[in-house]
CSV table of C-alpha atoms and ligand atoms in Angstrom, one decimal:
chain,number,residue,atom,x,y,z
A,8,MET,CA,95.1,103.2,82.7
A,9,PRO,CA,95.5,99.5,83.5
A,10,VAL,CA,95.8,96.7,80.9
A,11,SER,CA,93.6,93.8,81.9
A,12,THR,CA,94.6,90.2,81.8
A,13,GLU,CA,92.3,87.2,82.0
A,14,ALA,CA,94.9,85.3,84.0
A,15,ASP,CA,94.1,87.2,87.1
A,16,SER,CA,90.4,86.5,87.1
A,17,VAL,CA,90.2,83.7,89.6
A,18,ARG,CA,92.7,84.9,92.3
A,19,THR,CA,91.5,86.9,95.2
A,20,GLU,CA,93.8,89.7,96.2
A,21,ARG,CA,93.1,92.4,98.7
A,22,ASN,CA,94.6,95.8,98.4
A,23,SER,CA,97.1,95.2,101.2
A,24,GLU,CA,98.4,92.1,99.4
A,25,ALA,CA,99.5,93.7,96.1
A,26,PRO,CA,103.1,94.9,95.6
A,27,TRP,CA,102.4,98.6,95.3
A,28,ASP,CA,105.9,99.7,96.2
A,29,SER,CA,107.2,97.7,93.2
A,30,PHE,CA,104.7,99.3,90.8
A,31,ASP,CA,106.9,100.1,87.7
A,32,SER,CA,106.2,103.8,87.3
A,33,LEU,CA,108.1,104.2,84.1
A,34,ALA,CA,106.6,101.2,82.4
A,35,TYR,CA,103.1,102.4,83.4
A,36,PHE,CA,103.8,105.9,82.2
A,37,GLU,CA,105.3,104.8,78.9
A,38,HIS,CA,102.4,102.4,78.2
A,39,ASN,CA,99.6,104.8,79.0
A,40,TYR,CA,100.7,108.5,79.0
A,41,ARG,CA,103.8,109.0,76.8
A,42,THR,CA,101.3,109.9,74.0
A,43,LEU,CA,97.6,111.0,74.2
A,44,ARG,CA,95.2,108.1,73.4
A,45,SER,CA,91.8,108.7,71.9
A,46,ASP,CA,90.0,107.4,75.0
A,47,ASP,CA,91.9,109.7,77.3
A,48,ARG,CA,91.2,112.5,74.9
A,49,GLN,CA,87.5,111.9,75.2
A,50,ILE,CA,87.6,111.6,78.9
A,51,LEU,CA,89.7,114.7,79.4
A,52,ALA,CA,87.4,116.7,77.1
A,53,ARG,CA,84.4,115.8,79.2
A,54,VAL,CA,86.1,116.4,82.5
A,55,GLY,CA,87.3,119.9,81.3
A,56,ALA,CA,83.8,120.8,80.1
A,57,HIS,CA,82.3,119.6,83.4
A,58,PHE,CA,84.7,121.6,85.6
A,59,SER,CA,84.4,124.6,83.4
A,60,ALA,CA,80.5,124.5,83.4
A,61,HIS,CA,80.5,123.9,87.2
A,62,PHE,CA,82.6,127.0,88.0
A,63,ALA,CA,80.8,129.2,85.5
A,64,GLU,CA,77.7,128.5,87.7
A,65,PHE,CA,79.4,128.4,91.1
A,66,PRO,CA,82.5,130.6,90.9
A,67,ALA,CA,85.4,129.7,93.2
A,68,LYS,CA,89.1,129.9,93.3
A,69,GLN,CA,92.1,129.0,95.4
A,70,LEU,CA,90.6,125.7,96.3
A,71,HIS,CA,92.3,122.7,97.8
A,72,GLY,CA,92.0,119.8,95.3
A,73,ILE,CA,92.9,116.1,95.5
A,74,ASP,CA,93.7,113.4,93.0
A,75,VAL,CA,93.5,110.0,94.8
A,76,GLY,CA,95.8,107.3,93.5
A,77,ALA,CA,97.5,109.7,91.1
A,78,GLY,CA,100.1,107.2,89.8
A,79,THR,CA,101.9,108.7,86.8
A,80,ASN,CA,98.8,110.3,85.4
A,81,LEU,CA,98.9,114.1,85.6
A,82,TYR,CA,95.9,114.9,83.5
A,83,PRO,CA,93.4,114.9,86.3
A,84,ALA,CA,95.6,117.4,88.1
A,85,LEU,CA,95.8,119.5,84.9
A,86,ALA,CA,92.0,119.6,84.7
A,87,MET,CA,91.8,121.0,88.3
A,88,LEU,CA,94.7,123.5,87.9
A,89,PRO,CA,92.9,126.8,87.2
A,90,TRP,CA,90.9,126.7,90.4
A,91,CYS,CA,93.5,125.3,92.9
A,92,GLU,CA,95.9,126.8,95.4
A,93,THR,CA,97.0,123.2,96.2
A,94,ILE,CA,96.4,119.9,94.6
A,95,THR,CA,97.2,116.9,96.8
A,96,LEU,CA,98.6,114.0,94.7
A,97,PHE,CA,97.9,111.1,97.0
A,98,GLU,CA,99.6,107.8,96.3
A,99,ARG,CA,100.4,104.6,98.1
A,100,SER,CA,103.3,103.4,95.9
A,101,ALA,CA,106.8,104.6,96.9
A,102,GLY,CA,107.9,104.5,93.2
A,103,ASN,CA,104.9,106.6,92.0
A,104,VAL,CA,105.5,109.1,94.9
A,105,GLU,CA,109.1,109.5,93.7
A,106,TRP,CA,107.9,109.9,90.1
A,107,LEU,CA,105.4,112.6,91.1
A,108,GLY,CA,108.0,114.4,93.2
A,109,ARG,CA,110.3,114.6,90.2
A,110,ALA,CA,107.4,115.9,88.0
A,111,LYS,CA,106.9,118.7,90.6
A,112,ALA,CA,110.5,119.5,91.1
A,113,GLU,CA,111.7,119.4,87.5
A,114,GLY,CA,108.5,120.5,85.8
A,115,PHE,CA,106.3,118.0,83.9
A,116,GLY,CA,107.4,116.6,80.5
A,117,ALA,CA,106.5,117.8,77.0
A,118,ASN,CA,104.2,114.8,76.6
A,119,TRP,CA,101.6,116.6,78.8
A,120,GLN,CA,101.2,119.5,76.4
A,121,PRO,CA,98.7,117.7,74.1
A,122,PHE,CA,96.7,116.8,77.2
A,123,TRP,CA,96.6,120.4,78.3
A,124,ASP,CA,95.6,121.4,74.7
A,125,VAL,CA,92.4,119.3,75.0
A,126,LEU,CA,91.3,121.4,78.0
A,127,THR,CA,91.9,124.8,76.3
A,128,VAL,CA,88.7,124.7,74.3
A,129,ASN,CA,87.0,125.7,77.5
A,130,GLU,CA,87.2,128.7,79.8
A,131,PRO,CA,89.2,129.5,81.8
A,132,TYR,CA,91.8,126.9,80.6
A,133,ASP,CA,92.2,128.9,77.4
A,134,LEU,CA,93.6,132.0,79.2
A,135,PHE,CA,95.4,130.2,82.0
A,136,PRO,CA,99.1,131.1,81.9
A,137,ASP,CA,102.0,128.6,82.2
A,138,PRO,CA,100.3,125.3,83.4
A,139,ARG,CA,103.8,123.7,83.9
A,140,ALA,CA,104.9,126.4,86.4
A,141,ALA,CA,101.5,126.3,88.1
A,142,PHE,CA,101.6,122.5,88.5
A,143,SER,CA,105.0,122.7,90.1
A,144,ARG,CA,103.7,125.4,92.5
A,145,VAL,CA,100.5,123.7,93.6
A,146,ALA,CA,101.3,120.0,93.5
A,147,ASP,CA,101.5,118.5,97.0
A,148,VAL,CA,102.7,114.9,96.7
A,149,ARG,CA,101.7,112.7,99.7
A,150,GLN,CA,102.3,109.1,100.3
A,151,GLY,CA,99.6,107.1,102.1
A,152,ASP,CA,96.8,104.5,102.1
A,153,LEU,CA,93.4,105.8,101.1
A,154,PHE,CA,91.9,103.1,103.4
A,155,GLY,CA,93.8,104.5,106.3
A,156,GLY,CA,92.3,107.9,105.7
A,157,LEU,CA,93.0,110.6,103.2
A,158,PRO,CA,95.2,113.5,104.4
A,159,GLY,CA,92.3,115.8,104.9
A,160,SER,CA,88.6,116.4,104.2
A,161,GLY,CA,86.6,119.2,102.7
A,162,TYR,CA,88.5,119.3,99.4
A,163,GLY,CA,86.9,121.8,97.1
A,164,ILE,CA,87.4,119.7,93.9
A,165,GLY,CA,88.5,116.1,93.4
A,166,THR,CA,89.4,113.3,91.0
A,167,MET,CA,90.1,109.6,91.2
A,168,PHE,CA,91.1,107.9,88.0
A,169,PHE,CA,91.3,104.1,87.5
A,170,VAL,CA,91.9,103.5,91.2
A,171,ALA,CA,88.8,102.2,93.1
A,172,GLU,CA,88.3,99.2,90.8
A,173,SER,CA,92.1,98.7,90.1
A,174,LEU,CA,93.4,98.1,93.7
A,175,SER,CA,91.8,94.9,94.8
A,176,THR,CA,89.6,92.0,93.5
A,177,GLU,CA,87.1,92.7,96.4
A,178,TYR,CA,83.9,94.6,95.6
A,179,GLY,CA,83.8,95.7,99.2
A,180,GLU,CA,87.2,97.4,98.8
A,181,PHE,CA,85.9,99.1,95.6
A,182,GLN,CA,83.0,100.5,97.5
A,183,ASP,CA,85.2,101.6,100.4
A,184,ALA,CA,87.6,103.3,98.0
A,185,VAL,CA,84.8,105.2,96.3
A,186,SER,CA,83.4,106.2,99.8
A,187,ALA,CA,86.8,107.4,101.0
A,188,PHE,CA,87.2,109.6,97.9
A,189,ALA,CA,83.7,111.0,97.9
A,190,GLY,CA,83.8,111.5,101.7
A,191,SER,CA,86.9,113.6,101.4
A,192,LEU,CA,85.1,116.2,99.3
A,193,ALA,CA,83.4,119.4,100.6
A,194,PRO,CA,79.6,119.8,100.1
A,195,GLY,CA,79.1,121.0,96.6
A,196,ALA,CA,82.6,120.1,95.4
A,197,PRO,CA,82.7,119.0,91.7
A,198,PHE,CA,84.3,115.7,91.0
A,199,ALA,CA,85.4,113.4,88.2
A,200,ALA,CA,86.1,109.7,88.7
A,201,ALA,CA,87.1,107.2,86.0
A,202,PHE,CA,86.9,103.4,86.1
A,203,MET,CA,87.8,100.4,83.9
A,204,GLU,CA,84.8,98.4,82.9
A,205,ASN,CA,85.0,94.7,83.5
A,206,SER,CA,88.7,94.6,84.2
A,207,LEU,CA,90.0,91.4,85.7
A,208,GLY,CA,93.5,92.6,86.7
A,209,TYR,CA,96.4,94.2,84.9
A,210,GLU,CA,100.1,94.0,84.3
A,211,VAL,CA,102.6,96.8,85.0
A,212,GLY,CA,106.1,95.8,83.9
A,213,ASP,CA,106.6,92.3,85.1
A,214,LEU,CA,104.0,92.4,87.9
A,215,ARG,CA,100.3,91.8,88.0
A,216,PHE,CA,97.9,93.9,90.0
A,217,PRO,CA,94.3,93.1,91.0
A,218,ALA,CA,91.1,94.6,89.7
A,219,CYS,CA,87.5,94.3,90.6
A,220,ARG,CA,85.0,93.6,87.8
A,221,ILE,CA,82.5,96.5,87.7
A,222,GLU,CA,80.0,98.0,85.3
A,223,ALA,CA,78.2,101.4,85.2
A,224,GLU,CA,75.5,100.4,87.7
A,225,HIS,CA,78.2,99.7,90.3
A,226,VAL,CA,79.7,103.1,89.8
A,227,THR,CA,76.3,104.8,90.0
A,228,HIS,CA,75.4,102.7,93.1
A,229,SER,CA,78.6,103.5,95.0
A,230,LEU,CA,78.7,107.3,94.2
A,231,GLU,CA,75.0,108.1,94.3
A,232,PRO,CA,74.8,108.4,98.2
A,233,PHE,CA,77.4,111.2,98.0
A,234,ALA,CA,76.3,113.0,94.8
A,235,ALA,CA,74.0,115.9,94.2
A,236,GLU,CA,71.2,115.3,91.7
A,237,GLY,CA,72.4,115.3,88.1
A,238,MET,CA,75.5,113.1,88.4
A,239,LYS,CA,76.3,111.4,85.0
A,240,VAL,CA,78.0,108.1,84.4
A,241,GLU,CA,79.2,107.8,80.8
A,242,ARG,CA,80.8,105.0,78.9
A,243,ILE,CA,83.9,105.5,76.7
A,244,ASP,CA,84.7,102.8,74.1
A,245,ILE,CA,88.1,101.2,73.9
A,246,PRO,CA,90.2,102.6,71.0
A,247,ALA,CA,90.0,100.2,68.0
A,248,GLU,CA,93.8,99.6,68.0
A,249,LEU,CA,93.6,98.2,71.6
A,250,LEU,CA,90.6,96.0,71.1
A,251,LEU,CA,92.6,92.8,70.5
A,252,ARG,CA,95.3,93.4,73.1
A,253,ASP,CA,93.5,94.6,76.3
A,254,GLY,CA,91.1,92.6,78.3
A,255,TYR,CA,88.6,95.2,79.5
A,256,THR,CA,85.4,96.3,77.8
A,257,GLY,CA,85.5,100.0,78.1
A,258,MET,CA,85.9,102.9,80.5
A,259,LEU,CA,83.4,104.6,82.7
A,260,LEU,CA,83.4,108.3,83.7
A,261,ALA,CA,81.4,109.7,86.6
A,262,LEU,CA,80.9,113.5,86.6
A,263,GLY,CA,79.1,115.2,89.4
A,264,ARG,CA,79.0,117.4,92.4
A,265,ARG,CA,79.2,116.4,96.1
A,266,SER,CA,75.8,116.6,97.7
A,267,ASP,CA,75.2,118.9,100.7
A,268,GLY,CA,74.1,116.0,102.8
A,269,THR,CA,76.3,113.9,105.0
A,270,GLY,CA,76.4,110.9,102.6
B,231,SAM,C1,95.8,101.6,87.9
B,231,SAM,S1,96.7,102.8,88.8
B,231,SAM,C2,95.9,104.3,88.3
B,231,SAM,C3,96.9,105.5,88.4
B,231,SAM,C4,96.4,106.8,87.8
B,231,SAM,N1,95.4,107.4,88.6
B,231,SAM,C5,95.9,106.7,86.4
B,231,SAM,O1,94.9,107.4,86.1
B,231,SAM,O2,96.6,106.1,85.6
B,231,SAM,C6,96.1,102.6,90.5
B,231,SAM,C7,96.8,103.5,91.4
B,231,SAM,O3,96.3,103.4,92.7
B,231,SAM,C8,97.3,103.4,93.7
B,231,SAM,N2,96.8,102.7,94.9
B,231,SAM,C9,96.6,101.4,95.1
B,231,SAM,N3,96.1,101.2,96.3
B,231,SAM,C10,96.1,102.4,97.0
B,231,SAM,C11,95.7,102.8,98.3
B,231,SAM,N4,95.3,101.9,99.2
B,231,SAM,N5,95.8,104.1,98.6
B,231,SAM,C12,96.3,105.0,97.7
B,231,SAM,N6,96.6,104.7,96.4
B,231,SAM,C13,96.5,103.4,96.1
B,231,SAM,C14,98.4,102.6,93.0
B,231,SAM,O4,99.7,102.9,93.6
B,231,SAM,C15,98.3,103.2,91.6
B,231,SAM,O5,99.1,104.3,91.4
């Protein structure tokens, strides 16, 4: 997830103005996902329990899933794996698309095993064979701009992690990104979306990227029109070791199901 910096707080930067193709995939991966952090562990545990409970109530398989703005984070895709025939990993940045393509072609790295292990306390992750091979089989890496339209609609399951609030300083673009994500889901599709709370921008390698400062009420407000009753927005604290270094106040996790209405 992004590391916030106060220095960005005053500058307005729209999504189309940020240098996405120069996003340093390796630096981002090393900083965030080389090892499993306690906040990601908490998020992943909740996401796994959410999907597991959803499909225990509404059985389904061979779904088409989507992770919007996948970056170099494979754990949202891992959380969708047992139910998916395809998982579209949708990304704007050329560098991230290349990174994702390598993860598919070569098989994901050993660092992702502890992430998978968090999921296996729930059914059916516990009995799911060879997630590494399954990821390579189902991952469908696509480059594109979520504002120009996602590559399809009617996805049966979806995730969007640290994207809508981390692509622009503009609240309108935050809302539009959430709408694009939620609008791509089929009626009844379970979803998980994570957000940085009060982020003012972040650095990846030598470059800064914009963020929009949001809190739980903004997440609720933007997703509610699309969500069935019972959506939860939870707050996850920053790990103690990061308190002094990173300029955001926490993370927010929305877990729900797409409503049957048109949204
Ligand atoms: C802060 S990163 C989050 C990456 C990853 N989801 C994670 O959990 O760490 C934001 C991601 O959104 C992508 N992104 C930014 N604008 C986008 C757009 N208009 N369409 C699709 N992806 C976009 C960036 O390339 C980047 O990978």
